[in-house]
């Protein structure tokens, strides 16, 4: 195909970009692509070998966000080299926001934004441009894609999405100890200008804390901050964009910082000397008083172990630590006796159980106090000289026979006289009586050992001035034996002798018993009754067998001669 030189240029659409920076400057950019597939002939004409492949060449369009002017914001211009300015070319837009946000003048190709845009909602728009022949609606250029970017302005302040914050740091921490890192975010474009470049500063909390302007790390600005002096701190941190320059936007957050406890305080007794009254009647193993040392620390750092460090106190008293109240509980180890010892002195030490070696330079973390215990005199019941009395008296002794004496005394210093009584509820009242002044016990009647060899009675004693205070002691009385019982034949059976019995044959074993104690007669003697005629047919022989306890003595009845059938033998 051949074309004239005047018509050899292919229609071409150029984009005139309008770039508006923060300073408000703008400019147009046009671009043309020269034809490369043409051959110039000798007559001055050119030969086109084939239709060249052409495309739109674009520079990006930019539009400022948050435009608040009364008129639509100019974005840029589309232009085709086929446009001779006679209105025969029509420009159209399609794509994101075409016709609503972005409009184009069909004749001039000028693009305007009709609405205020927010980069943080949508950062760019993709559109398509096309140049048509107004008369034929034929495309003068193929549809081409271009982008309109929303240019950022500093319209978003930094924010702390996770605030407010709560943090802790141990008391007595070194200078510069890290507490917490806070991070602010800025919705503005971090790649453009300083709109999202944040600098941190401290608004409240000085001189105790500081913040790193770049990282947002909060650190202690003073060393050895004491929780016992002040425990809670409120720190306000500001994040400012535009690298902290004037005009930058800012946001702030609050950090509530608490100093946690360490063991930096020893226990201290509020006073060095204490007094305690303990009655002598206090029970062994029971608490008799309390003492407490104060510790300004918390939790395990305030745990205290108490101990008695002198032997005088440790021998009679013990002390333990009460976990909840942290008091020292003093208890009795041995009975008290006012008449023997009227006071005790205890040296008590309170020591921390969890000592932090970092603070050993502060001292020994223990304290001592003196506790003087005064023993109180208590009106006590009489005390018997021994815990159990054992006495004896011979049987058959006449009533009024002295058995023994019990002795009790008033343990108190006034030494009141004592009266004695027998327990009226016991059976022993029938056999014994007691002298209420001397404690002498007598029988009321003769006793029979064979009826009861032992008697148990209870003696009570009370003070004359305080009869309600009674003490008791058991008394066991043994009845001693006298030989007041004759022997008795154990059997009353008749002895039958057969006529065929041989002389010398044992025909019966006879046993005697005696109710008296064996100590009053070791052997028995046997004889035929003298009132009966002598019977020469029988003899008695000592078998020399001693029965246990009752000393049974056995004798043998033997046949001396002939038949003795029907003879009867009596023994005494």
Coordinates of C-alpha atoms in Angstrom, one line a residue:
X1 CA 0.0 0.0 0.0
X2 CA 1.3 3.4 -0.8
X3 CA 0.5 6.6 1.0
X4 CA 1.4 10.2 0.4
X5 CA 4.0 11.9 2.5
X6 CA 1.5 14.1 4.0
X7 CA -0.6 11.2 5.2
X8 CA 2.2 8.8 6.1
X9 CA 1.9 9.3 9.9
X10 CA -0.2 6.7 11.7
X11 CA -2.7 8.0 14.2
X12 CA -1.1 7.8 17.6
X13 CA -2.5 8.7 21.0
X14 CA -0.2 10.2 23.6
X15 CA -0.8 10.7 27.3
X16 CA -0.1 14.0 28.8
X17 CA 0.5 13.4 32.4
X18 CA -0.2 15.8 35.1
X19 CA 2.0 15.3 38.1
X20 CA 1.2 17.4 41.1
X21 CA 3.6 17.2 43.9
X22 CA 3.1 18.5 47.4
X23 CA 4.5 21.9 46.3
X24 CA 1.7 22.2 43.8
X25 CA 3.8 22.1 40.6
X26 CA 2.3 20.3 37.6
X27 CA 3.5 19.5 34.0
X28 CA 2.3 17.7 30.9
X29 CA 4.2 14.9 29.3
X30 CA 3.7 13.8 25.7
X31 CA 5.2 10.9 23.9
X32 CA 5.4 9.9 20.3
X33 CA 6.6 6.6 18.7
X34 CA 8.2 7.1 15.2
X35 CA 7.2 4.7 12.4
X36 CA 9.8 2.1 11.7
X37 CA 8.2 -0.1 8.9
X38 CA 8.3 2.5 6.1
X39 CA 10.6 2.8 3.0
X40 CA 11.1 6.1 1.3
X41 CA 10.8 5.9 -2.5
X42 CA 12.6 8.0 -5.2
X43 CA 9.5 10.1 -5.9
X44 CA 9.3 11.0 -2.3
X45 CA 6.6 8.6 -1.5
X46 CA 6.9 6.0 1.2
X47 CA 6.1 2.3 1.0
X48 CA 4.5 0.7 4.0
X49 CA 5.3 -2.9 4.2
X50 CA 2.7 -3.7 6.9
X51 CA 0.7 -1.9 9.5
X52 CA 3.0 -1.2 12.4
X53 CA 2.2 -2.5 15.9
X54 CA 1.6 0.5 18.0
X55 CA 0.6 0.8 21.7
X56 CA -0.1 3.5 24.3
X57 CA 3.0 4.8 26.1
X58 CA 2.0 6.1 29.5
X59 CA 3.6 7.9 32.3
X60 CA 1.8 7.2 35.6
X61 CA -0.9 9.7 36.6
X62 CA -0.9 11.0 40.2
X63 CA -3.7 12.6 42.1
X64 CA -3.4 14.0 45.6
X65 CA -5.5 12.4 48.3
X66 CA -7.9 14.4 50.4
X67 CA -8.4 17.2 47.8
X68 CA -10.8 19.7 49.3
X69 CA -11.0 22.3 46.6
X70 CA -14.3 23.6 45.1
X71 CA -13.5 22.3 41.6
X72 CA -12.6 18.8 40.3
X73 CA -8.9 18.0 40.6
X74 CA -7.1 17.9 37.3
X75 CA -5.3 14.5 36.8
X76 CA -3.8 14.5 33.3
X77 CA -4.6 14.5 29.6
X78 CA -5.0 11.9 26.9
X79 CA -4.0 12.9 23.4
X80 CA -3.7 11.1 20.0
X81 CA -1.5 12.3 17.2
X82 CA -4.6 11.6 15.0
X83 CA -6.3 14.5 16.8
X84 CA -6.1 17.5 14.5
X85 CA -8.1 19.6 17.0
X86 CA -11.2 19.5 14.8
X87 CA -13.2 17.5 17.2
X88 CA -13.2 14.4 15.1
X89 CA -11.5 12.3 17.9
X90 CA -13.5 11.1 20.9
X91 CA -11.7 10.0 24.0
X92 CA -13.4 7.5 26.4
X93 CA -12.4 5.9 29.8
X94 CA -13.3 2.6 31.4
X95 CA -12.2 0.7 34.5
X96 CA -11.9 1.7 38.2
X97 CA -14.0 4.7 39.0
X98 CA -14.5 5.7 35.3
X99 CA -17.5 8.0 35.0
X100 CA -17.9 8.3 38.8
X101 CA -14.6 9.3 40.3
X102 CA -12.7 10.0 37.1
X103 CA -14.3 11.8 34.1
X104 CA -12.7 12.7 30.8
X105 CA -13.5 15.5 28.4
X106 CA -14.3 13.5 25.2
X107 CA -12.9 16.3 23.0
X108 CA -9.8 17.5 24.8
X109 CA -8.9 14.2 26.7
X110 CA -8.6 16.1 29.9
X111 CA -9.1 13.8 33.0
X112 CA -10.4 15.2 36.3
X113 CA -11.1 13.6 39.7
X114 CA -14.5 14.6 40.9
X115 CA -14.2 13.2 44.5
X116 CA -11.8 13.5 47.3
X117 CA -9.7 10.3 47.5
X118 CA -8.2 8.5 50.4
X119 CA -5.0 6.6 49.8
X120 CA -5.4 4.6 52.9
X121 CA -8.6 3.1 51.5
X122 CA -7.4 2.7 47.9
X123 CA -3.9 3.5 46.7
X124 CA -4.4 3.3 43.0
X125 CA -6.9 2.8 40.2
X126 CA -6.6 0.8 37.0
X127 CA -8.3 2.4 34.0
X128 CA -8.4 1.8 30.2
X129 CA -8.2 4.6 27.6
X130 CA -9.4 4.6 24.0
X131 CA -9.5 7.1 21.1
X132 CA -12.4 6.7 18.6
X133 CA -13.3 8.3 15.3
X134 CA -16.3 10.4 16.3
X135 CA -17.9 9.9 12.9
X136 CA -17.4 6.2 12.4
X137 CA -16.8 5.1 16.0
X138 CA -13.8 3.2 14.7
X139 CA -10.9 2.8 17.1
X140 CA -8.0 5.0 16.2
X141 CA -5.8 3.3 18.8
X142 CA -6.2 0.0 20.6
X143 CA -7.6 0.1 24.1
X144 CA -4.7 0.5 26.6
X145 CA -4.4 0.3 30.4
X146 CA -2.9 2.9 32.6
X147 CA -2.8 3.6 36.4
X148 CA -3.7 6.6 38.5
X149 CA -1.9 6.5 41.8
X150 CA -3.3 8.4 44.8
X151 CA -0.4 10.4 46.1
X152 CA -0.1 10.4 50.0
X153 CA -0.3 13.4 52.2
X154 CA 0.3 13.3 56.0
X155 CA -3.3 12.9 57.1
X156 CA -3.0 10.0 59.6
X157 CA -1.5 10.3 63.1
X158 CA 0.5 7.4 64.6
X159 CA -1.5 5.1 66.7
X160 CA -0.7 2.5 69.4
X161 CA -3.1 -0.4 68.5
X162 CA -2.3 -2.4 71.6
X163 CA -2.4 0.4 74.2
X164 CA -2.8 1.2 77.0
X165 CA -0.1 -1.1 78.4
X166 CA 0.8 -2.6 81.8
X167 CA 4.4 -3.5 82.6
X168 CA 6.5 -4.5 85.6
X169 CA 10.2 -4.0 86.5
X170 CA 12.0 -5.2 89.6
X171 CA 12.7 -2.5 92.1
X172 CA 16.4 -1.6 92.7
X173 CA 17.0 -2.3 89.0
X174 CA 20.1 -0.9 87.4
X175 CA 20.0 2.2 85.2
X176 CA 18.8 1.5 81.7
X177 CA 17.0 -1.7 82.5
X178 CA 14.5 -2.5 79.7
X179 CA 10.9 -2.3 80.8
X180 CA 8.7 -2.6 77.6
X181 CA 8.8 -1.8 73.9
X182 CA 5.9 0.0 72.5
X183 CA 5.2 0.2 68.7
X184 CA 3.1 2.8 66.9
X185 CA 1.7 2.3 63.4
X186 CA 1.0 5.0 60.8
X187 CA -1.4 4.5 58.0
X188 CA 0.4 6.9 55.7
X189 CA 2.7 5.8 52.9
X190 CA 6.1 4.7 54.4
X191 CA 7.8 4.9 50.9
X192 CA 6.9 8.5 50.3
X193 CA 8.4 11.3 52.3
X194 CA 8.4 11.3 56.1
X195 CA 4.6 10.9 56.6
X196 CA 5.1 7.5 58.3
X197 CA 8.5 8.1 59.9
X198 CA 7.9 7.9 63.6
X199 CA 9.9 9.3 66.5
X200 CA 9.1 8.4 70.1
X201 CA 9.3 10.7 73.1
X202 CA 8.2 10.7 76.7
X203 CA 5.5 13.1 77.9
X204 CA 5.1 11.9 81.4
X205 CA 7.2 9.6 83.6
X206 CA 10.4 11.5 83.9
X207 CA 12.9 11.4 85.5
X208 CA 12.2 7.8 86.3
X209 CA 11.9 6.4 82.8
X210 CA 13.1 7.2 79.3
X211 CA 12.2 5.9 75.8
X212 CA 14.4 5.2 72.8
X213 CA 13.2 7.6 70.0
X214 CA 13.7 5.1 67.3
X215 CA 12.8 1.7 68.8
X216 CA 10.2 2.7 71.4
X217 CA 12.0 0.7 74.2
X218 CA 11.2 2.1 77.6
X219 CA 14.0 1.9 80.1
X220 CA 14.7 2.9 83.7
X221 CA 16.2 6.4 83.9
X222 CA 17.1 6.1 87.7
X223 CA 18.9 3.4 89.5
X224 CA 17.7 1.7 92.7
X225 CA 14.1 2.8 92.6
X226 CA 12.5 1.6 95.8
X227 CA 9.1 -0.1 95.7
X228 CA 8.6 0.6 99.4
X229 CA 8.9 4.3 98.7
X230 CA 6.8 4.3 95.5
X231 CA 5.3 1.3 93.8
X232 CA 3.2 2.6 90.8
X233 CA 4.2 4.9 87.9
X234 CA 2.2 6.2 85.0
X235 CA 4.3 6.8 81.8
X236 CA 2.9 8.6 78.7
X237 CA 4.7 8.0 75.4
X238 CA 4.2 10.1 72.3
X239 CA 4.8 8.9 68.7
X240 CA 5.1 11.7 66.1
X241 CA 5.5 11.3 62.4
X242 CA 7.4 13.5 59.9
X243 CA 10.5 12.4 61.9
X244 CA 9.3 14.5 64.8
X245 CA 9.4 17.8 62.8
X246 CA 7.1 20.6 63.5
X247 CA 3.8 20.0 61.8
X248 CA 3.9 16.3 62.2
X249 CA 1.0 14.4 63.6
X250 CA 1.2 12.5 66.9
X251 CA -0.5 10.0 69.0
X252 CA 0.1 8.8 72.6
X253 CA -0.4 5.9 74.9
X254 CA -0.2 5.2 78.6
X255 CA 2.0 2.6 80.3
X256 CA 1.2 1.7 83.9
X257 CA 4.4 0.4 85.4
X258 CA 4.6 -1.4 88.7
X259 CA 7.8 -2.0 90.6
X260 CA 7.9 -5.7 91.7
X261 CA 9.3 -6.6 95.0
X262 CA 12.8 -7.9 95.8
X263 CA 14.2 -8.8 99.2
X264 CA 15.9 -5.5 100.0
X265 CA 14.6 -5.0 103.5
X266 CA 15.5 -7.0 106.6
X267 CA 13.0 -7.9 109.3
X268 CA 12.7 -5.4 112.1
X269 CA 11.2 -5.8 115.5
X270 CA 9.2 -2.7 116.4
X271 CA 10.8 -2.6 119.8
X272 CA 13.8 -4.4 121.4
X273 CA 12.2 -5.5 124.7
X274 CA 8.9 -7.3 125.2
X275 CA 7.1 -8.7 128.3
X276 CA 4.7 -11.6 128.6
X277 CA 2.7 -13.0 131.5
X278 CA 2.3 -16.7 131.6
X279 CA 0.5 -18.5 134.5
X280 CA 2.2 -21.5 135.9
X281 CA -0.8 -23.6 135.0
X282 CA -0.2 -23.2 131.3
X283 CA -0.3 -26.5 129.4
X284 CA 2.8 -27.9 127.9
X285 CA 2.7 -27.8 124.1
X286 CA 0.2 -24.9 124.0
X287 CA 0.9 -21.4 122.7
X288 CA 1.5 -18.8 125.5
X289 CA 2.2 -15.7 123.4
X290 CA 3.2 -14.2 120.1
X291 CA 5.9 -11.8 118.9
X292 CA 6.2 -10.2 115.4
X293 CA 8.9 -8.6 113.3
X294 CA 7.9 -6.3 110.5
X295 CA 9.3 -6.7 106.9
X296 CA 8.4 -4.1 104.3
X297 CA 8.8 -6.7 101.5
X298 CA 6.1 -8.9 100.0
X299 CA 5.5 -12.6 99.5
X300 CA 8.3 -15.0 100.1
X301 CA 10.7 -12.0 100.5
X302 CA 8.9 -11.2 103.8
X303 CA 8.9 -14.7 105.2
X304 CA 10.6 -14.8 108.6
X305 CA 11.9 -17.7 110.6
X306 CA 11.9 -17.2 114.4
X307 CA 14.3 -18.9 116.8
X308 CA 15.2 -18.7 120.5
X309 CA 19.0 -18.3 120.6
X310 CA 19.7 -18.6 124.4
X311 CA 19.6 -21.8 126.3
X312 CA 17.6 -20.5 129.2
X313 CA 14.7 -19.8 126.9
X314 CA 15.2 -22.7 124.5
X315 CA 15.1 -25.3 127.3
X316 CA 11.6 -24.3 128.5
X317 CA 10.0 -22.6 125.5
X318 CA 9.8 -23.1 121.7
X319 CA 8.9 -20.7 118.9
X320 CA 7.4 -21.4 115.5
X321 CA 6.5 -19.1 112.5
X322 CA 2.9 -18.5 111.6
X323 CA 2.8 -18.5 107.8
X324 CA -0.2 -16.2 107.3
X325 CA 0.4 -13.6 109.9
X326 CA 4.3 -14.0 109.9
X327 CA 4.2 -14.0 113.7
X328 CA 6.4 -15.9 116.0
X329 CA 4.2 -18.2 118.2
X330 CA 5.8 -19.0 121.6
X331 CA 4.8 -22.3 123.1
X332 CA 5.6 -24.1 126.4
X333 CA 8.0 -27.1 126.3
X334 CA 8.1 -27.9 130.1
X335 CA 5.8 -27.2 133.0
X336 CA 6.2 -24.0 134.9
X337 CA 6.5 -23.7 138.6
X338 CA 6.1 -20.3 140.1
X339 CA 7.7 -21.4 143.4
X340 CA 10.8 -22.6 141.7
X341 CA 11.4 -20.0 138.9
X342 CA 9.4 -16.8 138.6
X343 CA 10.7 -15.4 135.3
X344 CA 12.5 -16.3 132.1
X345 CA 14.4 -14.3 129.6
X346 CA 14.2 -15.3 125.9
X347 CA 16.5 -13.9 123.2
X348 CA 14.5 -14.2 119.9
X349 CA 15.9 -13.8 116.5
X350 CA 13.9 -13.2 113.3
X351 CA 15.7 -14.1 110.0
X352 CA 14.5 -13.8 106.3
X353 CA 14.3 -17.3 104.8
X354 CA 14.9 -16.1 101.2
X355 CA 17.9 -13.8 101.0
X356 CA 19.0 -12.3 97.7
X357 CA 22.8 -12.2 97.6
X358 CA 22.7 -9.1 95.4
X359 CA 21.7 -7.1 98.4
X360 CA 23.9 -8.6 101.0
X361 CA 25.7 -5.3 101.3
X362 CA 22.5 -3.9 103.0
X363 CA 23.1 -6.0 106.1
X364 CA 22.4 -9.4 107.6
X365 CA 18.6 -9.5 107.0
X366 CA 17.9 -10.5 110.6
X367 CA 17.0 -8.8 113.9
X368 CA 16.8 -9.7 117.6
X369 CA 14.6 -8.8 120.5
X370 CA 14.3 -9.8 124.2
X371 CA 11.2 -11.3 125.6
X372 CA 10.9 -11.4 129.4
X373 CA 8.3 -13.9 130.6
X374 CA 6.9 -13.5 134.0
X375 CA 5.4 -16.7 135.6
X376 CA 2.1 -16.1 137.3
X377 CA 1.3 -17.8 140.6
X378 CA -1.8 -19.9 140.4
X379 CA -3.7 -21.4 143.3
X380 CA -3.0 -25.1 142.7
X381 CA -4.5 -28.2 144.2
X382 CA -2.4 -30.0 146.8
X383 CA 0.4 -32.3 145.6
X384 CA 0.9 -35.8 147.1
X385 CA 4.4 -36.8 148.0
X386 CA 4.3 -39.8 145.6
X387 CA 2.0 -40.8 142.7
X388 CA 0.8 -44.2 144.2
X389 CA 0.9 -45.5 147.7
X390 CA 1.2 -49.3 148.6
X391 CA 0.4 -50.3 152.2
X392 CA -0.2 -53.5 154.2
X393 CA -2.1 -54.7 157.3
X394 CA -2.5 -58.1 158.9
X395 CA -5.8 -59.8 158.6
X396 CA -7.9 -60.1 161.7
X397 CA -6.4 -56.9 163.1
X398 CA -9.0 -55.1 165.1
X399 CA -10.8 -52.0 163.7
X400 CA -8.8 -48.8 164.1
X401 CA -5.5 -50.5 163.3
X402 CA -3.1 -48.1 161.5
X403 CA -2.5 -48.9 157.9
X404 CA -0.3 -46.0 156.7
X405 CA -0.1 -42.3 156.1
X406 CA -0.5 -40.2 152.9
X407 CA 1.1 -36.8 152.6
X408 CA 0.1 -33.8 150.4
X409 CA 1.2 -30.2 150.5
X410 CA 0.1 -26.9 149.1
X411 CA 2.5 -26.2 146.2
X412 CA 1.8 -22.4 146.4
X413 CA 3.9 -20.0 148.4
X414 CA 1.3 -19.5 151.1
X415 CA 1.4 -23.2 152.0
X416 CA -2.2 -23.6 153.1
X417 CA -3.2 -26.6 155.3
X418 CA -4.5 -29.7 153.6
X419 CA -7.5 -31.9 154.4
X420 CA -7.8 -35.5 153.3
X421 CA -10.9 -37.5 152.3
X422 CA -11.7 -41.0 151.0
X423 CA -13.7 -41.3 147.8
X424 CA -17.2 -42.1 149.1
X425 CA -18.1 -43.8 145.8
X426 CA -15.7 -46.6 146.4
X427 CA -16.3 -49.8 148.4
X428 CA -13.1 -49.2 150.4
X429 CA -15.1 -46.8 152.6
X430 CA -16.5 -49.8 154.4
X431 CA -13.1 -51.0 155.6
X432 CA -11.0 -47.9 156.0
X433 CA -11.2 -44.3 157.2
X434 CA -8.7 -41.4 157.1
X435 CA -7.8 -38.7 159.5
X436 CA -8.6 -35.5 157.6
X437 CA -5.8 -33.6 159.2
X438 CA -2.9 -36.0 159.3
X439 CA -3.7 -38.4 156.4
X440 CA -3.5 -41.4 158.6
X441 CA -5.4 -44.4 157.2
X442 CA -7.0 -46.9 159.7
X443 CA -9.2 -50.0 159.3
X444 CA -12.8 -49.8 160.3
X445 CA -13.1 -53.6 161.0
X446 CA -11.0 -56.8 160.9
X447 CA -10.0 -57.9 157.4
X448 CA -10.0 -61.4 156.1
X449 CA -7.3 -62.2 153.6
X450 CA -9.1 -65.2 152.4
X451 CA -12.1 -63.0 151.4
X452 CA -10.0 -60.2 149.8
X453 CA -6.2 -60.0 149.8
X454 CA -6.0 -56.5 148.2
X455 CA -8.1 -53.4 148.6
X456 CA -7.9 -50.3 146.3
X457 CA -9.0 -46.9 147.7
X458 CA -8.6 -43.3 146.5
X459 CA -7.5 -40.5 148.8
X460 CA -8.5 -36.9 147.9
X461 CA -6.8 -33.8 149.3
X462 CA -7.9 -30.2 149.2
X463 CA -6.7 -26.9 150.7
X464 CA -8.6 -25.7 153.7
X465 CA -8.9 -22.3 152.0
X466 CA -9.9 -23.6 148.6
X467 CA -11.9 -26.8 149.1
X468 CA -12.9 -26.9 145.4
X469 CA -9.3 -27.6 144.3
X470 CA -8.9 -31.4 144.7
X471 CA -6.1 -33.8 144.0
X472 CA -6.4 -37.6 144.0
X473 CA -3.9 -40.4 144.7
X474 CA -4.5 -44.2 144.5
X475 CA -3.7 -46.3 147.6
X476 CA -3.4 -50.1 147.4
X477 CA -3.7 -52.0 150.7
X478 CA -2.4 -55.6 150.9
X479 CA -4.0 -57.9 153.6
X480 CA -1.2 -60.0 155.1
X481 CA -1.9 -63.6 156.1
X482 CA -2.0 -65.1 159.5
X483 CA -2.5 -68.9 160.2
X484 CA -6.2 -68.7 161.0
X485 CA -7.5 -71.6 158.9
X486 CA -7.0 -75.4 159.6
X487 CA -6.1 -77.9 156.9
X488 CA -9.0 -79.6 155.2
X489 CA -9.2 -83.1 153.6
X490 CA -9.8 -82.6 149.9
X491 CA -12.1 -85.6 149.7
X492 CA -14.8 -87.2 151.9
X493 CA -15.1 -90.5 150.0
X494 CA -15.1 -93.8 151.8
X495 CA -12.2 -96.2 151.1
X496 CA -13.2 -99.6 150.0
X497 CA -10.7 -102.5 150.5
X498 CA -11.1 -105.7 148.6
X499 CA -10.6 -108.9 150.5
X500 CA -8.1 -110.0 147.9
X501 CA -5.9 -107.0 148.5
X502 CA -2.3 -107.8 149.4
X503 CA -0.5 -106.5 152.5
X504 CA 1.4 -103.2 151.7
X505 CA -0.8 -102.4 148.7
X506 CA -1.7 -98.6 148.3
X507 CA -5.4 -98.3 148.6
X508 CA -6.0 -94.5 148.6
X509 CA -4.1 -91.2 148.2
X510 CA -5.3 -88.5 150.6
X511 CA -4.9 -84.7 149.9
X512 CA -5.2 -81.8 152.4
X513 CA -5.6 -78.1 151.6
X514 CA -5.2 -74.9 153.7
X515 CA -6.7 -71.4 152.8
X516 CA -3.8 -69.7 154.5
X517 CA -0.7 -68.5 152.8
X518 CA 1.9 -71.2 152.3
X519 CA 4.4 -69.0 154.2
X520 CA 2.5 -69.9 157.4
X521 CA 2.8 -73.7 157.1
X522 CA 5.0 -75.6 154.7
X523 CA 3.8 -79.1 155.6
X524 CA 0.9 -80.9 156.9
X525 CA 0.9 -83.8 159.5
X526 CA -1.6 -86.6 159.2
X527 CA -2.9 -89.0 161.9
X528 CA -5.7 -91.3 162.5
X529 CA -8.3 -89.8 164.9
X530 CA -7.4 -90.5 168.5
X531 CA -11.0 -90.9 169.4
X532 CA -11.3 -94.0 167.3
X533 CA -9.8 -97.4 168.3
X534 CA -6.4 -98.1 166.8
X535 CA -6.8 -100.2 163.7
X536 CA -3.6 -102.2 163.2
X537 CA -4.7 -103.2 159.7
X538 CA -3.8 -99.8 158.2
X539 CA -0.8 -97.5 158.2
X540 CA -0.1 -93.9 156.8
X541 CA 3.0 -93.1 154.8
X542 CA 4.2 -89.7 153.8
X543 CA 4.5 -89.5 150.0
X544 CA 6.7 -86.4 150.2
X545 CA 4.9 -84.5 147.4
X546 CA 4.3 -80.8 148.0
X547 CA 1.5 -79.3 146.0
X548 CA 2.2 -75.8 144.4
X549 CA 1.0 -72.9 146.4
X550 CA -1.3 -74.7 148.8
X551 CA 1.4 -77.3 149.7
X552 CA -0.7 -80.4 149.1
X553 CA 1.0 -83.3 151.0
X554 CA 0.0 -86.7 149.9
X555 CA 0.0 -89.8 152.2
X556 CA -0.5 -93.4 151.3
X557 CA -2.9 -95.6 153.1
X558 CA -1.5 -99.1 153.0
X559 CA -2.8 -102.6 154.0
X560 CA -0.8 -104.2 156.8
X561 CA -2.6 -107.4 157.2
X562 CA -5.5 -109.7 156.1
X563 CA -8.9 -108.9 155.0
X564 CA -10.3 -105.5 156.0
X565 CA -13.4 -105.4 154.0
X566 CA -15.9 -103.1 155.5
X567 CA -13.4 -101.1 157.6
X568 CA -13.7 -97.4 157.4
X569 CA -10.7 -94.9 157.7
X570 CA -10.9 -91.4 159.0
X571 CA -8.1 -88.8 158.9
X572 CA -7.4 -85.5 160.6

